Coordinates of C-alpha atoms in Angstrom, one line a residue:
M143 CA -19.8 0.4 5.4
N144 CA -18.8 -2.4 7.7
T145 CA -20.3 -2.7 11.1
L146 CA -18.1 -2.6 14.2
Q147 CA -18.6 -6.3 14.7
E148 CA -17.4 -7.0 11.1
K149 CA -14.4 -4.8 11.6
I150 CA -13.4 -6.6 14.8
H151 CA -13.9 -9.9 13.1
Q152 CA -11.7 -8.9 10.2
E153 CA -8.9 -7.6 12.4
I154 CA -8.9 -10.7 14.7
N155 CA -8.8 -13.0 11.7
T156 CA -5.5 -11.4 10.6
L157 CA -3.8 -12.3 13.9
P158 CA -1.9 -15.5 14.6
L159 CA -3.9 -18.1 16.5
T160 CA -2.1 -17.5 19.8
S161 CA -2.9 -13.8 19.6
Q162 CA -6.5 -14.6 18.9
K163 CA -6.6 -16.7 22.1
E164 CA -5.3 -13.6 24.0
V165 CA -8.1 -11.5 22.5
L166 CA -10.6 -14.1 23.5
D167 CA -9.2 -14.2 27.1
F168 CA -9.5 -10.4 27.2
V169 CA -13.1 -10.4 26.0
L170 CA -14.0 -13.0 28.6
F171 CA -12.3 -10.8 31.2
L172 CA -14.3 -7.8 30.1
K173 CA -17.5 -9.7 30.2
N174 CA -16.7 -10.9 33.8
T175 CA -15.9 -7.3 35.0
L176 CA -19.2 -6.0 33.6
N177 CA -21.0 -8.1 36.2
T178 CA -18.8 -7.1 39.0
E179 CA -19.3 -4.1 41.3
S180 CA -16.6 -1.5 41.0
D181 CA -14.5 -0.6 44.1
S182 CA -15.9 2.9 43.9
D183 CA -19.5 1.7 43.9
Y184 CA -18.7 -0.6 46.8
L185 CA -17.1 2.1 48.9
S186 CA -19.7 4.8 48.1
K187 CA -22.4 2.5 49.6
D188 CA -21.0 3.0 53.1
P189 CA -21.8 6.6 54.2
K190 CA -18.9 6.7 56.8
I191 CA -16.3 5.6 54.2
K192 CA -17.8 7.9 51.6
Q193 CA -17.5 10.9 54.0
A194 CA -14.0 9.9 55.0
I195 CA -12.9 10.0 51.3
I196 CA -14.6 13.3 50.8
D197 CA -12.9 14.7 53.9
G198 CA -9.6 13.4 52.8
L199 CA -10.0 15.0 49.3
N200 CA -10.9 18.3 50.9
T201 CA -7.8 18.3 53.2
P202 CA -5.2 20.8 52.1
L203 CA -1.9 19.2 51.2
D204 CA 0.0 21.2 53.9
E205 CA -2.1 19.5 56.5
C206 CA -1.3 16.0 55.2
S207 CA 1.4 13.8 56.6
D208 CA 4.0 12.1 54.5
R209 CA 4.0 9.1 56.8
L210 CA 1.4 6.4 57.2
D211 CA -0.1 5.8 60.6
W212 CA -0.9 2.1 60.0

């Protein structure tokens, strides 16, 4: 049975060169995002922001406004 890497290689080789470039760009994008902190991780580090999000999620919809205050 082929390994995942072999299957990926086989599929990419069937693509036109311009599409292969797009695949490469996407792979490089994925590698870059692996080393980047997610928005959720960043926000959850601040206890005040974390509590504000939790409070907002626990607020019943009938208590929410349909207008922004900012």
